[in-house]
Short mmCIF file of C-alpha atoms and ligand atoms in Angstrom, two decimals:
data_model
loop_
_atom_site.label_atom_id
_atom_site.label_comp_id
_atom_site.label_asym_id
_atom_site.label_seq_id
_atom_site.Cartn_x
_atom_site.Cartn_y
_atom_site.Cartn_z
CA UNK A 1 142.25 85.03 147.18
CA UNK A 2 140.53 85.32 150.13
CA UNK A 3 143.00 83.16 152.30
CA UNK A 4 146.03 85.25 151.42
CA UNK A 5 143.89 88.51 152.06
CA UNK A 6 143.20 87.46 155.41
CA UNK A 7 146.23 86.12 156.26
CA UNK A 8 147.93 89.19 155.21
CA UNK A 9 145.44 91.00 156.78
CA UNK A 10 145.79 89.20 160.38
CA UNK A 11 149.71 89.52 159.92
CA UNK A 12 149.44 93.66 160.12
CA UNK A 13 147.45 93.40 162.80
CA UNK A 14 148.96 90.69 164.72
CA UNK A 15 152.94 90.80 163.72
CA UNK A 16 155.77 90.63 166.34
CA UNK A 17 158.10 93.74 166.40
CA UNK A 18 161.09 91.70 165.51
CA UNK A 19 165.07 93.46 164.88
CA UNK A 20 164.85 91.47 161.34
CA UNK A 21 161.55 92.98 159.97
CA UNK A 22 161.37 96.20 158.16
CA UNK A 23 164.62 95.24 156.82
CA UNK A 24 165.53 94.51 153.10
CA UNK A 25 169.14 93.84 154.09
CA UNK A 26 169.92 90.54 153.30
CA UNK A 27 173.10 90.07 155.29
CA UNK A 28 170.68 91.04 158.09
CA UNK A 29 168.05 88.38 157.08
CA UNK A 30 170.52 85.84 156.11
CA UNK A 31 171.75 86.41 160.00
CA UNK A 32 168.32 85.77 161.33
CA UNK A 33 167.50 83.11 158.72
CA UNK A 34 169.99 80.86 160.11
CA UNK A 35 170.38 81.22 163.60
CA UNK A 36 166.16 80.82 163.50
CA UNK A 37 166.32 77.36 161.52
CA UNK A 38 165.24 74.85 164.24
CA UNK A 39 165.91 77.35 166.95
CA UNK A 40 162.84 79.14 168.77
CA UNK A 41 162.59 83.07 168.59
CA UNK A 42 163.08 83.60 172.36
CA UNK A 43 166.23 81.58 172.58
CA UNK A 44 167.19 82.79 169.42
CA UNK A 45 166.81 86.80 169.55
CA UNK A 46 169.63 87.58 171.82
CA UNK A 47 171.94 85.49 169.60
CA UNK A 48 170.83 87.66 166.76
CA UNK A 49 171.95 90.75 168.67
CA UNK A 50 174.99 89.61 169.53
CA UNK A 51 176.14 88.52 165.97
CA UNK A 52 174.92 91.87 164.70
CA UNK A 53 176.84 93.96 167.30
CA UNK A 54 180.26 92.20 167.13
CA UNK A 55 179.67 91.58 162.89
CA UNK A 56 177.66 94.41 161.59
CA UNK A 57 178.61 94.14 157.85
CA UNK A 58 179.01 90.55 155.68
CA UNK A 59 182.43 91.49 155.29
CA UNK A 60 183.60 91.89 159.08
CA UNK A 61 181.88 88.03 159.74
CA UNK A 62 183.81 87.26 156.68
CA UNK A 63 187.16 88.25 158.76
CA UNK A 64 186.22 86.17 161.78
CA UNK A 65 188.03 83.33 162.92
CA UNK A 66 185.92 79.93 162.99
CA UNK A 67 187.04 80.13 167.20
CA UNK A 68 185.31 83.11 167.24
CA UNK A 69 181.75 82.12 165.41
CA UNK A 70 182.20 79.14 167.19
CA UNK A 71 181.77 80.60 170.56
CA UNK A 72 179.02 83.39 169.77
CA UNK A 73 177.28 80.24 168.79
CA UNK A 74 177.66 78.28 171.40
CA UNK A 75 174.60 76.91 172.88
CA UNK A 76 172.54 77.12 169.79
CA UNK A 77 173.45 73.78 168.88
CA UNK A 78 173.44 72.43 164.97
CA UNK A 79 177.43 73.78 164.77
CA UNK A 80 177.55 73.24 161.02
CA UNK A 81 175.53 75.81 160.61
CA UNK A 82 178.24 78.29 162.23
CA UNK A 83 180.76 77.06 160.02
CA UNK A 84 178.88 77.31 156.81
CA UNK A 85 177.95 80.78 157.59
CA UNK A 86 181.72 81.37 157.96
CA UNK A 87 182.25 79.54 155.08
CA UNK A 88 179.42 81.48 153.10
CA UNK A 89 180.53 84.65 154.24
CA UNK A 90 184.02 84.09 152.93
CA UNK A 91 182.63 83.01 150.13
CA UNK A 92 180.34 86.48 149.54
CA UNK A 93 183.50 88.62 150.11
CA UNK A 94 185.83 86.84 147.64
CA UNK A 95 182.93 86.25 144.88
CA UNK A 96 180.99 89.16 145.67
CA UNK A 97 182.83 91.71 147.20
CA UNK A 98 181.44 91.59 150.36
CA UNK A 99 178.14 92.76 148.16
CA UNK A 100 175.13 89.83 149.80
CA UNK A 101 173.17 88.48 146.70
CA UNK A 102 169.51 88.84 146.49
CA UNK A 103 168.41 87.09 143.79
CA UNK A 104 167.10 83.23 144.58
CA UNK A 105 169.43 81.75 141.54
CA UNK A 106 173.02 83.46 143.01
CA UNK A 107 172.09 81.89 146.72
CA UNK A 108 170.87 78.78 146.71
CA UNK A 109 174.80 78.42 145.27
CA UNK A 110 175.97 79.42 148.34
CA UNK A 111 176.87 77.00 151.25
CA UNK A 112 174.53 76.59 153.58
CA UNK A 113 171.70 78.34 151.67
CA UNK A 114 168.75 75.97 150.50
CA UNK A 115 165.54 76.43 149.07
CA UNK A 116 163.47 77.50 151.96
CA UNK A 117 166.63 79.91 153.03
CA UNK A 118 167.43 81.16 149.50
CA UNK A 119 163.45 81.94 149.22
CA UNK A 120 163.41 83.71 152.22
CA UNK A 121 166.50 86.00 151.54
CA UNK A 122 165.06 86.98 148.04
CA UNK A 123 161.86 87.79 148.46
CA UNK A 124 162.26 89.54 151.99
CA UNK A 125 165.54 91.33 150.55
CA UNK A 126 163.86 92.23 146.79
CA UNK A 127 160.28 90.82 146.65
CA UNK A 128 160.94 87.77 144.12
CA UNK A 129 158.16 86.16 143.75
CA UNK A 130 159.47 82.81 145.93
CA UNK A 131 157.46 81.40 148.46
CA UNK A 132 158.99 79.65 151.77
CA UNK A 133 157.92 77.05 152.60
CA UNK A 134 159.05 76.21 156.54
CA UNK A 135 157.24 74.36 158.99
CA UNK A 136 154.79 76.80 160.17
CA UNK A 137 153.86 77.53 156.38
CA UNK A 138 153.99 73.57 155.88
CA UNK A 139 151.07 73.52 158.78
CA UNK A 140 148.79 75.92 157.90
CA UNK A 141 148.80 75.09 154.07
CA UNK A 142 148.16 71.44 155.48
CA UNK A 143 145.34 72.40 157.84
CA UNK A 144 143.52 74.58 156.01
CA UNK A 145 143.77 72.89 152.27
CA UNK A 146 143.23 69.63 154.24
CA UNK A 147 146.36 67.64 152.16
CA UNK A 148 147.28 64.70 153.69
CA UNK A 149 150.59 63.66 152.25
CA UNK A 150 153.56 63.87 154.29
CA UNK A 151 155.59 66.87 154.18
CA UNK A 152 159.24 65.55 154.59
CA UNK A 153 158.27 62.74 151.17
CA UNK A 154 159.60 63.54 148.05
CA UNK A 155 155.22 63.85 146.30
CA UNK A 156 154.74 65.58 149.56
CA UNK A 157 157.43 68.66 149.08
CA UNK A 158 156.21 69.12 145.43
CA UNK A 159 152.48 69.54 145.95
CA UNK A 160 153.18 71.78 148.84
CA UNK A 161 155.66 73.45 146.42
CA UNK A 162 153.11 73.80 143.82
CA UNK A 163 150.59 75.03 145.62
CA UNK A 164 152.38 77.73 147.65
CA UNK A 165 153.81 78.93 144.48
CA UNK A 166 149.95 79.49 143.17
CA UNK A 167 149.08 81.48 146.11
CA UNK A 168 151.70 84.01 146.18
CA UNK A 169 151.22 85.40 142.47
CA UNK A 170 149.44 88.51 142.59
CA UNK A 171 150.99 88.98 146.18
CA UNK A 172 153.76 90.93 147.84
CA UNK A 173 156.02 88.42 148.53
CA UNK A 174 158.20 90.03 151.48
CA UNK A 175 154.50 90.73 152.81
CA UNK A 176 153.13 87.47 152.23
CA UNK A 177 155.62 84.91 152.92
CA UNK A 178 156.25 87.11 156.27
CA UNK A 179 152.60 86.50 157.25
CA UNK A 180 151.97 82.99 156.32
CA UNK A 181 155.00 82.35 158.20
CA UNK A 182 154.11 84.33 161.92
CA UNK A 183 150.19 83.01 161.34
CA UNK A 184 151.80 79.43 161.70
CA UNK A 185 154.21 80.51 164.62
CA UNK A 186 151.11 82.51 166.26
CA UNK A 187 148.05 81.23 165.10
CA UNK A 188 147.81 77.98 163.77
CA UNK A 189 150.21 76.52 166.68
CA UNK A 190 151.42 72.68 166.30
CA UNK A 191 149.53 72.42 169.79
CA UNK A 192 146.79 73.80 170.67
CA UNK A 193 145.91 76.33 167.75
CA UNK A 194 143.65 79.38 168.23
CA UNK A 195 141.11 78.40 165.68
CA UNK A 196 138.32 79.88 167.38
CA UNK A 197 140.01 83.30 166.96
CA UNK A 198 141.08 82.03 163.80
CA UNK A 199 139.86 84.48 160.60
CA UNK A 200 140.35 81.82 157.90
CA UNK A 201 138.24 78.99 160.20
CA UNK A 202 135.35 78.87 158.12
CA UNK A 203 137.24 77.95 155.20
CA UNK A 204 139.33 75.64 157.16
CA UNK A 205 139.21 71.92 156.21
CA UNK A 206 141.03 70.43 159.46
CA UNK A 207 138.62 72.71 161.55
CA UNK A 208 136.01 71.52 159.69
CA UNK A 209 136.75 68.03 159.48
CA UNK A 210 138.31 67.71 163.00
CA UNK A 211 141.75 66.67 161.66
CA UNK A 212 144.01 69.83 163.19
CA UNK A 213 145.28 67.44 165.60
CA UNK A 214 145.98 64.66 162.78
CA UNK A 215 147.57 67.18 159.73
CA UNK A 216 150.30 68.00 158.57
CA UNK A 217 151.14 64.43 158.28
CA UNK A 218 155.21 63.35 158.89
CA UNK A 219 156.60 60.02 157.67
CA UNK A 220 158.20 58.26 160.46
CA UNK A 221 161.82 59.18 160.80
CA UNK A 222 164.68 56.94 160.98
CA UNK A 223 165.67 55.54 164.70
CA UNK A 224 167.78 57.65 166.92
CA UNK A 225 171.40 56.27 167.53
CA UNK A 226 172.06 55.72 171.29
CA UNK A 227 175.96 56.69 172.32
CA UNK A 228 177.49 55.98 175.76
CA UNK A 229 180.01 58.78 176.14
CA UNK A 230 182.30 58.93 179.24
CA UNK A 231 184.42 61.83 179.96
CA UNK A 232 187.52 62.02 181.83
CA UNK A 233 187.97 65.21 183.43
CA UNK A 234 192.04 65.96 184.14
CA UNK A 235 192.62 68.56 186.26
CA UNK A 236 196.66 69.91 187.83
CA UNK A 237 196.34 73.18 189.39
CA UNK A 238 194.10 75.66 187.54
CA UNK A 239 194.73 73.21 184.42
CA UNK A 240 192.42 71.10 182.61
CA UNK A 241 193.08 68.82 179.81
CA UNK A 242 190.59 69.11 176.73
CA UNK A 243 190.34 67.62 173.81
CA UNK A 244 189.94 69.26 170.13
CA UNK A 245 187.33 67.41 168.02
CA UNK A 246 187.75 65.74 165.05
CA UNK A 247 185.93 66.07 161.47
CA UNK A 248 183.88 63.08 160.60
CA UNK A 249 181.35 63.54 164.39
CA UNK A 250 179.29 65.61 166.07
CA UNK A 251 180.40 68.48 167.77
CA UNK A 252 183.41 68.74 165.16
CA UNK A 253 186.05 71.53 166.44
CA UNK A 254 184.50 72.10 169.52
CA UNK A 255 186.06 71.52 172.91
CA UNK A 256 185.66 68.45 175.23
CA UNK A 257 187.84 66.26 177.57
CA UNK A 258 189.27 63.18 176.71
CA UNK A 259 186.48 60.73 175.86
CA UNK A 260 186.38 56.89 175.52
CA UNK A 261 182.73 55.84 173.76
CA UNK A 262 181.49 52.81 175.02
CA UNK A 263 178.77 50.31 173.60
CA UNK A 264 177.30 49.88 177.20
CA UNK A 265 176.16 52.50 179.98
CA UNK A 266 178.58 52.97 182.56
CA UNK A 267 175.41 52.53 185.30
CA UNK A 268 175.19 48.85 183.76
CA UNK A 269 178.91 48.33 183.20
CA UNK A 270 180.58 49.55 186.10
CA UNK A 271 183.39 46.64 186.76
CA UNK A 272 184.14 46.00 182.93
CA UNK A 273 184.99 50.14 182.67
CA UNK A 274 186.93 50.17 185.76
CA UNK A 275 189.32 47.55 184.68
CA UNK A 276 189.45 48.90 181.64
CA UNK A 277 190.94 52.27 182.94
CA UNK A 278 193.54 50.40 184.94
CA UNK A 279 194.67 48.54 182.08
CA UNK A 280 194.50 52.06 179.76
CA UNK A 281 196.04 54.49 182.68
CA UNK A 282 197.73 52.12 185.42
CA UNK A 283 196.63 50.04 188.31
CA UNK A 284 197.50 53.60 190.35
CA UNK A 285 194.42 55.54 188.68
CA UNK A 286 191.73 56.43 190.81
CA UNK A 287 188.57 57.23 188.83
CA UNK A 288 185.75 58.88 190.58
CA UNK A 289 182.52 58.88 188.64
CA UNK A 290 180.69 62.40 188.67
CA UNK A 291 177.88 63.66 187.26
CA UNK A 292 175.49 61.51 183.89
CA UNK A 293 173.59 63.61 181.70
CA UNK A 294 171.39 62.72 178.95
CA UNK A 295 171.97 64.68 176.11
CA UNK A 296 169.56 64.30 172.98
CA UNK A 297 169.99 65.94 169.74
CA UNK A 298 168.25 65.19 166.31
CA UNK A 299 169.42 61.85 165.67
CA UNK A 300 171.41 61.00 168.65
CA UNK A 301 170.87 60.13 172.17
CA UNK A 302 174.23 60.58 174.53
CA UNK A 303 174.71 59.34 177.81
CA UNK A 304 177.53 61.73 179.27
CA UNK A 305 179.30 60.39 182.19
CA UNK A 306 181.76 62.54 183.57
CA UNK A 307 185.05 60.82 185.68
CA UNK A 308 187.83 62.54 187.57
CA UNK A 309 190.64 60.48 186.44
CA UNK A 310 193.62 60.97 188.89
CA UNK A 311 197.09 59.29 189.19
CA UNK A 312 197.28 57.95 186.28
CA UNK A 313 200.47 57.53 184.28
CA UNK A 314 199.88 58.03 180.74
CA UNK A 315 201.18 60.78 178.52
CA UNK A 316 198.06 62.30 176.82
CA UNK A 317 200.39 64.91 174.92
CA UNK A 318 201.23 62.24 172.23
CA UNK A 319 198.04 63.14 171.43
CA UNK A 320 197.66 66.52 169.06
CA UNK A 321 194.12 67.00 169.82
CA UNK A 322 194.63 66.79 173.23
CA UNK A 323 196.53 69.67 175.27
CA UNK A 324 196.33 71.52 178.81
CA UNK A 325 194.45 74.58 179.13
CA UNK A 326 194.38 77.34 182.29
CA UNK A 327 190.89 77.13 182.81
CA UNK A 328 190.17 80.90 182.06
CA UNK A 329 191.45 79.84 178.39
CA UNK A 330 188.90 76.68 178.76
CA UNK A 331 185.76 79.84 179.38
CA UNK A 332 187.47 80.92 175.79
CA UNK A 333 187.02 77.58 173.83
CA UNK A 334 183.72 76.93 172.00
CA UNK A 335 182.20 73.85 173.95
CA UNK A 336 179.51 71.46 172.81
CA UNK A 337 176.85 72.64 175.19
CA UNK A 338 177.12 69.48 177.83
CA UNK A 339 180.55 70.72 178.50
CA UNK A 340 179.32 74.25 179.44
CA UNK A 341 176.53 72.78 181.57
CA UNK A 342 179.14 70.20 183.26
CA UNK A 343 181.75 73.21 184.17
CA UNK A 344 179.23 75.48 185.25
CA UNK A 345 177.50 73.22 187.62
CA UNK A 346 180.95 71.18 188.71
CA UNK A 347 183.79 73.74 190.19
CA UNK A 348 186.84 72.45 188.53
CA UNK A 349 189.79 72.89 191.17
S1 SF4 B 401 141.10 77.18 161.97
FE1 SF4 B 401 142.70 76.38 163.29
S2 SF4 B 401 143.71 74.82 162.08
FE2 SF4 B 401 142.55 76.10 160.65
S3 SF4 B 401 143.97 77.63 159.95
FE3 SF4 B 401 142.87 78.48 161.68
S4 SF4 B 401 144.16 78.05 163.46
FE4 SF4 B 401 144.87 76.74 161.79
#
C-alpha cells in the first residue's frame, strides 16, 4: 500500500493545474484523452482550448464537418485520430443522444476508444475501478517493481495489466490513475528522472539495482519505410493547384500538390527525374527544384522535394482530386503539416 499512498500523496502536492482535471465530464476528458495520445502537454493544451471553444458539447463536434476537425487539427499529426473522433462523436449522438458513456464496457465499443482510453474516460468520469495503463504508468510500474519484460509483447501487456489492476483496489481510481500517470510525466522522467527527490526511492528496484536507465524494456520495432516524395507546386495568378488525398495513405483527405513518389532521392537522381517530367508534361516544362525537407513520422521517413513546374502542357483537371484553389481558400484546407511549413516559409506568387 505504501507505493500508491505515496504516489497519491506526491500527486496532491505536486499536480499540474490542467483545464481537464477537476472534471468528471467525459466529453471533456475524451477531448483531452485524444488530442494527448502521443502528443506532449505543451503542444497539446492550446489545441484542447480551441476544440472546447468552437465544440463545447459532444453534440455540436458531432455536427462538424470532417474539413472542419480536420483543420483545428492540423499540426497535431496522427489524422485518424480526428476522423475517428468525428466518427465517434456521430456515433454518441445517434446511439446515445448526444449523452457521452461512462462506463468502460459502452466505450471501448466506440471508434477510436481502446483500453487505455476507455479506462481513462471511466474512471476519471465515474471512478470505475480501471486502471490506465500509458507510458508513463508503463515506466514507473517497470522501474520501481523492477519487471523486465517488454511492454509493447503480448506476456508483457498482461503482467503489467495484472499488476496495475492489484494496486488500484482499495483506491480512488480518478485519484489514483491521475497520479500514477503525472508521477511518470513529472517524476520518474524517461530521461533523467528525479529519483533523488523521489518519495518511493527506497523501495525502488531500478534505483536500487541501477537499471532506471535500462527498464521499461521495448522490443525492437519494425524498420521505418523510407519514401521519396516530390511535389510540384502549380501556381497562375493567386492560384495554386492542390491535390485531395486518397484513402488507403498517409495524410488521407488532407491537402497537398500534385505528387509523383519516387524509389530514388531526387539529390541522387537528378537527370533520370528531369527527363521524366519532359516526357510526363512536355519538352517546354521548366522545373525548378525548391526547397527538401525531411519529414519523419512513426513508421515513415519522407523526403519532400518541392518543384515549381511551369509551362507545361498537361491538363491536370482530368484529375478529380486535383483542382485550382485562390490561395486564401488553400489557408482554408487542412494540410499535412509539411505543406503548412512549405507555404509559410515559400511566398507563393
Ligand atoms: S527512484 Fe527514480 S526510477 Fe524509481 S520511481 Fe523514483 S524517479 Fe522513478
Amino acid at each position: 500500500m505504501a507505493f500508491q499512498t505515496e504516489i497519491v500523496k506526491w500527486y496532491l502536492n505536486n499536480k499540474r493545474d490542467l483545464p481537464w482535471r477537476g472534471t468528471n465530464d467525459a466529453y471533456v476528458i475524451w477531448l483531452s484523452e485524444i488530442i494527448l495520445q502521443q502528443t506532449r502537454v505543451e503542444q497539446g493544451l492550446p489545441y484542447f482550448n480551441r476544440f472546447l471553444e468552437s465544440y463545447p458539447t459532444i453534440t455540436a463536434f458531432a455536427a462538424a464537418t470532417e474539413t472542419q476537425i480536420l483543420k483545428l487539427w492540423q499540426g497535431l499529426g496522427y489524422y485518424s485520430r480526428g476522423r475517428n473522433m468525428l466518427y465517434t462523436a456521430k456515433q454518441i449522438q445517434e446511439l446515445y443522444d448526444g449523452k457521452f458513456p461512462t462506463s468502460y464496457s459502452e466505450l471501448i465499443k466506440l471508434k477510436g476508444i481502446g483500453d487505455y482510453t476507455a479506462a481513462a474516460i471511466s474512471s476519471f468520469s465515474s471512478n470505475e475501478m480501471k486502471p490506465v495503463l500509458d507510458g508513463n504508468v508503463f515506466r514507473v510500474l517497470a522501474r520501481y517493481f523492477g519487471i523486465e519484460t517488454p511492454i509493447n509483447s503480448t506476456s508483457g501487456k498482461k503482467q503489467f495489466i495484472e499488476l496495475a489492476q492489484s494496486l488500484i483496489l482499495g483506491q480512488e481510481p480518478s485519484v489514483y490513475n491521475q497520479a500514477i500517470m503525472e508521477f511518470g510525466a513529472l517524476q520518474c522522467k524517461p530521461k533523467s528522472p528525479s529519483c533523488a527527490t523521489c518519495p518511493i526511492q527506497s523501495d525502488c528496484f531500478a534505483r536500487k539495482n541501477d537499471l532506471v536507465n535500462v527498464l521499461p524494456v521495448k522490443e525492437k520495432k519494425l524498420k521505418k519505410r523510407t519514401r521519396y516524395f516530390n511535389y510540384l507546386v502549380c501556381v497562375n495568378g493567386d492560384e495554386i493547384l492542390v491535390n485531395k488525398r486518397n484513402p488507403g495513405d498517409i495524410w488521407q483527405e488532407l491537402y497537398d500538390f500534385p505528387l509523383i513518389e519516387t524509389d530514388d532521392n531526387y539529390l541522387e537522381a537528378q537527370e533520370q527525374f528531369l527527363t521524366m517530367l519532359k516526357n510526363n508534361f512536355g519538352n517546354t516544362c521548366t522545373v525548378t527544384p525548391l526547397e527538401q525537407k525531411k519529414h519523419l513520422l512513426t513508421h515513415q521517413t519522407i523526403y519532400v522535394q518541392f518543384f515549381a513546374l511551369d509551362n507545361y502542357i498537361i491538363n491536370f483537371n482530368q484529375n478529380a482530386e486535383i483542382k485550382w484553389v485562390s490561395l486564401s481558400e488553400l489557408d482554408e484546407l487542412p494540410q499535412p503539416k509539411v505543406i503548412t511549413n512549405f507555404i509559410s516559409s515559400y511566398s507563393v506568387n
